[in-house]
PDB file of C-alpha atoms in Angstrom:
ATOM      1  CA  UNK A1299      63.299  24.239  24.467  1.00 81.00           C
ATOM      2  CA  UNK A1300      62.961  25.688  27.959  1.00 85.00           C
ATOM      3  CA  UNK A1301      59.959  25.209  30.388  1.00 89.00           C
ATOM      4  CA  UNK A1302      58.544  28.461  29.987  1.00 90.00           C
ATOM      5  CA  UNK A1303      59.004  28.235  25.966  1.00 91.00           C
ATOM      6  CA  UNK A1304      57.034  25.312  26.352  1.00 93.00           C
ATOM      7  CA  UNK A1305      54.315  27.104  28.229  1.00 94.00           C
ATOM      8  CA  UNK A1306      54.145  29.925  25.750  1.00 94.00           C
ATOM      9  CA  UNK A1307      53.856  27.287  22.745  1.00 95.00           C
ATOM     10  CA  UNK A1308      50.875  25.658  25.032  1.00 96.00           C
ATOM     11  CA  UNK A1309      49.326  28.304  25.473  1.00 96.00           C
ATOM     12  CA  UNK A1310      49.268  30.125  21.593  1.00 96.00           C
ATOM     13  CA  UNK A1311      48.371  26.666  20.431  1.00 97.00           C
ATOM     14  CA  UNK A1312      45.403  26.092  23.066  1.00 97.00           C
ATOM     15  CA  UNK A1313      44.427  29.544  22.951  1.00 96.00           C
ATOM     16  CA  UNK A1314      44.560  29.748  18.806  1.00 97.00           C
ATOM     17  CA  UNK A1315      42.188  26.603  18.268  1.00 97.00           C
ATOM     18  CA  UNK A1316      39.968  26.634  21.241  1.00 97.00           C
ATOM     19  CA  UNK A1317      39.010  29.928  21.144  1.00 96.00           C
ATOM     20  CA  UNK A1318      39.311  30.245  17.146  1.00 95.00           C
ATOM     21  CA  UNK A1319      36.933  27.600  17.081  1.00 94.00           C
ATOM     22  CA  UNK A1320      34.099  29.159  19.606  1.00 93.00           C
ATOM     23  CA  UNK A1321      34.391  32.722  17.900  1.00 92.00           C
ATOM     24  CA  UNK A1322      34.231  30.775  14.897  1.00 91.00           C
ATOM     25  CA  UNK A1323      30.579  29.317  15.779  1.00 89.00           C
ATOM     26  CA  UNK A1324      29.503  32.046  17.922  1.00 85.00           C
ATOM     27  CA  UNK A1325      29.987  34.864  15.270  1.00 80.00           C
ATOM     28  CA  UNK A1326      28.006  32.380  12.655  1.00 84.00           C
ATOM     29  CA  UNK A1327      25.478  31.766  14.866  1.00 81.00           C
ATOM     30  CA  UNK A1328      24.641  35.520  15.333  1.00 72.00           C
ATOM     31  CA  UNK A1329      25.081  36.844  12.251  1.00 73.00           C
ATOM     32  CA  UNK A1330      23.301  34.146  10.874  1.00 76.00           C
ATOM     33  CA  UNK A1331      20.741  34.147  13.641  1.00 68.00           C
ATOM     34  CA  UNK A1332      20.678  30.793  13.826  1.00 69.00           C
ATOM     35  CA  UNK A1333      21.836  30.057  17.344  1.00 63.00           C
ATOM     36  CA  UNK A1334      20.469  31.925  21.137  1.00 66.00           C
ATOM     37  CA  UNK A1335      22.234  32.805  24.244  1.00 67.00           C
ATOM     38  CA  UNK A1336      22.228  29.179  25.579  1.00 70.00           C
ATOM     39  CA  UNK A1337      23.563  27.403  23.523  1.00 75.00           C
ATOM     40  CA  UNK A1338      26.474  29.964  23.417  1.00 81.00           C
ATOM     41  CA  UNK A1339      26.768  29.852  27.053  1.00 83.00           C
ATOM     42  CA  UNK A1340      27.201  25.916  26.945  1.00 87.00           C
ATOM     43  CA  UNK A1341      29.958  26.856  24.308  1.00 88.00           C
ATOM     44  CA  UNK A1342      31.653  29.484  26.292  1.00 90.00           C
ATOM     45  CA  UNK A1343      31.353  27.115  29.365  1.00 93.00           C
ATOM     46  CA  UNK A1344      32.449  24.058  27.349  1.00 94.00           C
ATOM     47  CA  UNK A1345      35.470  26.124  25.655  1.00 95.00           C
ATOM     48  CA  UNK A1346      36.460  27.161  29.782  1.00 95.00           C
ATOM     49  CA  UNK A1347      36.463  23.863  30.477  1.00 97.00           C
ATOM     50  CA  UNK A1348      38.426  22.564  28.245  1.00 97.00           C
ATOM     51  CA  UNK A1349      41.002  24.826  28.062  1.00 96.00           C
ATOM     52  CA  UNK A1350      41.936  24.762  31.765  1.00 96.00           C
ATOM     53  CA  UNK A1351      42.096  21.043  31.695  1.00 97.00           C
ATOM     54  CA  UNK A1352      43.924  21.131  28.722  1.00 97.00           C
ATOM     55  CA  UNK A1353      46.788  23.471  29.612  1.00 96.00           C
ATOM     56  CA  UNK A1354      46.604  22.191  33.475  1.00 96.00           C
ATOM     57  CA  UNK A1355      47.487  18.491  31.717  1.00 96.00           C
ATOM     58  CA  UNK A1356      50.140  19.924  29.152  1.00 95.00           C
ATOM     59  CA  UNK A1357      51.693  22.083  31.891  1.00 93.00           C
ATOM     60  CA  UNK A1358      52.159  19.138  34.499  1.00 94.00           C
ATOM     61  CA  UNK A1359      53.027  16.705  32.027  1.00 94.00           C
ATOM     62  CA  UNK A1360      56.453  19.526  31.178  1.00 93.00           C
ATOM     63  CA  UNK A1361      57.075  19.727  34.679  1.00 92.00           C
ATOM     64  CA  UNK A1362      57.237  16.210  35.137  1.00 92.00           C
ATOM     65  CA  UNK A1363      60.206  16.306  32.158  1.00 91.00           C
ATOM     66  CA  UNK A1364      62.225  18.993  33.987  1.00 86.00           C
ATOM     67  CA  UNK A1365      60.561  19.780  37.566  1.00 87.00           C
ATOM     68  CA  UNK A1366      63.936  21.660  38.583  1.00 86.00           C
ATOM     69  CA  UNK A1367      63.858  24.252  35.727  1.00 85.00           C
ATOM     70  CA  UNK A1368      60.045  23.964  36.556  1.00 82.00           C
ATOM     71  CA  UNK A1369      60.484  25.433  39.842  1.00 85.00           C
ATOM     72  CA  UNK A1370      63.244  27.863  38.776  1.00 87.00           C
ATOM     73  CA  UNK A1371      62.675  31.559  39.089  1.00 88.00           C
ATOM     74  CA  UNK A1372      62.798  33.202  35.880  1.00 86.00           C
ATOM     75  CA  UNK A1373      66.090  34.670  34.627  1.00 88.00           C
ATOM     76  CA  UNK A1374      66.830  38.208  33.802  1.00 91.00           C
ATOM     77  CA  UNK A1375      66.413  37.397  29.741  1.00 90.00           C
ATOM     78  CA  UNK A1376      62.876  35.323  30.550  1.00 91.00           C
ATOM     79  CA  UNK A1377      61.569  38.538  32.805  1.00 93.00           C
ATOM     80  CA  UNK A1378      62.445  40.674  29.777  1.00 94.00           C
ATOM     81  CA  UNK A1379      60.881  38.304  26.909  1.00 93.00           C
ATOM     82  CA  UNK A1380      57.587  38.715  29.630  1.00 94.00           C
ATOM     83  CA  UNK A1381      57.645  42.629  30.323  1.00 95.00           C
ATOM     84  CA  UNK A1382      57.997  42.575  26.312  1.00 95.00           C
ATOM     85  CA  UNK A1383      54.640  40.599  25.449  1.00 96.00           C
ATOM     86  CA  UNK A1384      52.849  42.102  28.244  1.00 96.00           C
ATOM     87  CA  UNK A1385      53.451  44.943  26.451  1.00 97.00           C
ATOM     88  CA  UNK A1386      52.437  44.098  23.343  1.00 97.00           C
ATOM     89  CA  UNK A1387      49.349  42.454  24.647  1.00 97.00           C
ATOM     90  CA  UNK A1388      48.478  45.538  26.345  1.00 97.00           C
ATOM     91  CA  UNK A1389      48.217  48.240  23.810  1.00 97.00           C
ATOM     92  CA  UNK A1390      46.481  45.047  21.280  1.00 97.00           C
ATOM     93  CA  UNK A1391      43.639  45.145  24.041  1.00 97.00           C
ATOM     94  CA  UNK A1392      43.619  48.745  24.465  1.00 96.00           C
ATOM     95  CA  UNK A1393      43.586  49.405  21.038  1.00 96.00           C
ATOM     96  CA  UNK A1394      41.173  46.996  20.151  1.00 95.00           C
ATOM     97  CA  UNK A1395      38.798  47.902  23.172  1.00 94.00           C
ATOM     98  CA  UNK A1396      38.740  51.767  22.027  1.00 94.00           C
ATOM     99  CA  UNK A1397      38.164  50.543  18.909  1.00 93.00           C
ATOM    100  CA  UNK A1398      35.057  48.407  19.851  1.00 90.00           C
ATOM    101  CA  UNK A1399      33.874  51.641  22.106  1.00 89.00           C
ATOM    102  CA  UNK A1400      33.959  53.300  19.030  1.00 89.00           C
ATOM    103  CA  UNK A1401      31.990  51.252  16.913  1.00 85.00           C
ATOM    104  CA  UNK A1402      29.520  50.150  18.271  1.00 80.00           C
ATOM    105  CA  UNK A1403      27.551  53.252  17.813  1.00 82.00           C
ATOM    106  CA  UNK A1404      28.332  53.608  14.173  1.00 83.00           C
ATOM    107  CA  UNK A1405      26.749  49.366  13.991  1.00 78.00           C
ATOM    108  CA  UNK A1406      23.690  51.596  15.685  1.00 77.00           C
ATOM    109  CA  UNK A1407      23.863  54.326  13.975  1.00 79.00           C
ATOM    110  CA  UNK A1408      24.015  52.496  10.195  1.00 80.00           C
ATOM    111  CA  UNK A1409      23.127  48.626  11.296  1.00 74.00           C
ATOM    112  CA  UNK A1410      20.420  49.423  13.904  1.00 72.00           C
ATOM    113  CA  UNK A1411      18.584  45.277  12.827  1.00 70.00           C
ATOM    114  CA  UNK A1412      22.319  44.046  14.000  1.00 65.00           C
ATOM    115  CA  UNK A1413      22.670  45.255  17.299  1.00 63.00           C
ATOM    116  CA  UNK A1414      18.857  45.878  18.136  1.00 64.00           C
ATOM    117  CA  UNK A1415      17.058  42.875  15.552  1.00 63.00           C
ATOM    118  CA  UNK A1416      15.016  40.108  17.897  1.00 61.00           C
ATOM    119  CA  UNK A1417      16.631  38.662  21.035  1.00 63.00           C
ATOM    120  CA  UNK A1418      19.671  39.837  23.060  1.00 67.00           C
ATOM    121  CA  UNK A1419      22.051  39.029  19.810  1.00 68.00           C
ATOM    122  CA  UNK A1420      23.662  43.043  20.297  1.00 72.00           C
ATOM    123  CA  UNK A1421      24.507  42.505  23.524  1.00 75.00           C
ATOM    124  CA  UNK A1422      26.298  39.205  22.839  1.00 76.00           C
ATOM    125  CA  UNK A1423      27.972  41.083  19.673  1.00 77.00           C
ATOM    126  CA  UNK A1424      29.254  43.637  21.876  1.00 80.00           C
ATOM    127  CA  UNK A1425      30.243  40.815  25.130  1.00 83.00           C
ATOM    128  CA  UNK A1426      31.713  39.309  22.374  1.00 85.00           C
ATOM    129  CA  UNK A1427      33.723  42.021  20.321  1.00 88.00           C
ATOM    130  CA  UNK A1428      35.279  42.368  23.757  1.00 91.00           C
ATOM    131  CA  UNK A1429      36.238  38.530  25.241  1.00 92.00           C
ATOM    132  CA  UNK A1430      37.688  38.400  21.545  1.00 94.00           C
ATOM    133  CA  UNK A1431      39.777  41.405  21.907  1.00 96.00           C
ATOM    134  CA  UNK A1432      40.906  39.564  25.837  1.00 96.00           C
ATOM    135  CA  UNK A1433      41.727  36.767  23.141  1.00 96.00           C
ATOM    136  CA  UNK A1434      43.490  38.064  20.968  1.00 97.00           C
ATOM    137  CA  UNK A1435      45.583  40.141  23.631  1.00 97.00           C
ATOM    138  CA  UNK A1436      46.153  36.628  24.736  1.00 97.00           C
ATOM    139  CA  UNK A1437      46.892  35.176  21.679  1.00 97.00           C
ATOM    140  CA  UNK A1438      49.747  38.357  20.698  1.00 97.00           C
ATOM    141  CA  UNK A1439      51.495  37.381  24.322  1.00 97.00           C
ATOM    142  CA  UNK A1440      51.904  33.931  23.561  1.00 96.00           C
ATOM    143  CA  UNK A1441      52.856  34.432  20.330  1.00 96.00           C
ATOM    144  CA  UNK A1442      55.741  37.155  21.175  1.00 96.00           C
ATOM    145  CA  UNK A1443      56.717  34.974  23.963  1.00 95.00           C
ATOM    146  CA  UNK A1444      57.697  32.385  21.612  1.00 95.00           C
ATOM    147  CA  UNK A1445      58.945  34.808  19.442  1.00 95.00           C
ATOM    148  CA  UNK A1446      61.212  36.443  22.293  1.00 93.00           C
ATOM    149  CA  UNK A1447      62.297  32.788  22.878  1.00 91.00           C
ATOM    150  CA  UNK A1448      63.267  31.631  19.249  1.00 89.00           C
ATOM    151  CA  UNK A1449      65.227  35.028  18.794  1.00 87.00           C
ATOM    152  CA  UNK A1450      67.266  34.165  21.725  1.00 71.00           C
ATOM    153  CA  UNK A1451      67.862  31.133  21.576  1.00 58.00           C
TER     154      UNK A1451
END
């Protein structure tokens, strides 16, 4: 498994269970209204945290295997794998995005207590319909990096 394979793998994996887990509790929290914006932000700022130390950590600790292919410009078939999943990423987050833009005035429209009930809990819905859609962009570039990468292997 190449360097950059590795990264991909690091990243779906860090990306997947980090994040999974803080939509996971944020999206509880507000529907259930159990939770405020604090404690979210300590999430969200907890969640940073973590995953830049943990893919900082993995990614030295694969360098340190193989520091020459480390260094190594990417090859033509590694470029293409990368213009592929950017790709893919991109019209996810577009797609997604649009989506959000145009839903969030039918949740007003038909859910007015969701977006507009006590406390700023529609603005974090909508923040939050939107770092998930980042995510999930995220989460379909890893993933088709990998997936570029087992094909050709």
């Amino acid at each position: 498994m190449s360097y950059r394979e590795k990264s991909a793998w690091i990243s779906l994996v860090t990306t997947l269970v980090i994040w999974g887990g803080f939509f996971v509790a944020l999206f509880r929290g507000l529907l259930t209204g159990q939770s405020g914006l604090m404690s979210f932000a300590g999430l969200f700022v907890g969640c940073v945290i973590l995953v830049v130390v943990v893919q900082v950590v993995l990614a030295i600790l694969i360098a340190l295997q193989s520091p020459s292919e480390a260094e190594a410009a990417p090859d033509e078939r590694e470029r293409r794998i990368d213009d592929q999943a950017g790709r893919r990423a991109y019209w996810v987050l577009s797609s997604l995005t649009l989506t959000l833009v145009l839903c969030l005035p039918l949740a007003l429209l038909f859910w007015p207590d969701l977006l507009l009930g006590p406390g700023p809990r529609g603005l974090m819905l909508a923040a939050s319909g939107v770092f998930l859609a980042i995510t999930l962009a995220e989460v379909v570039r890893s993933a088709s990096q990998v997936l570029g990468f087992r094909r050709l292997a």
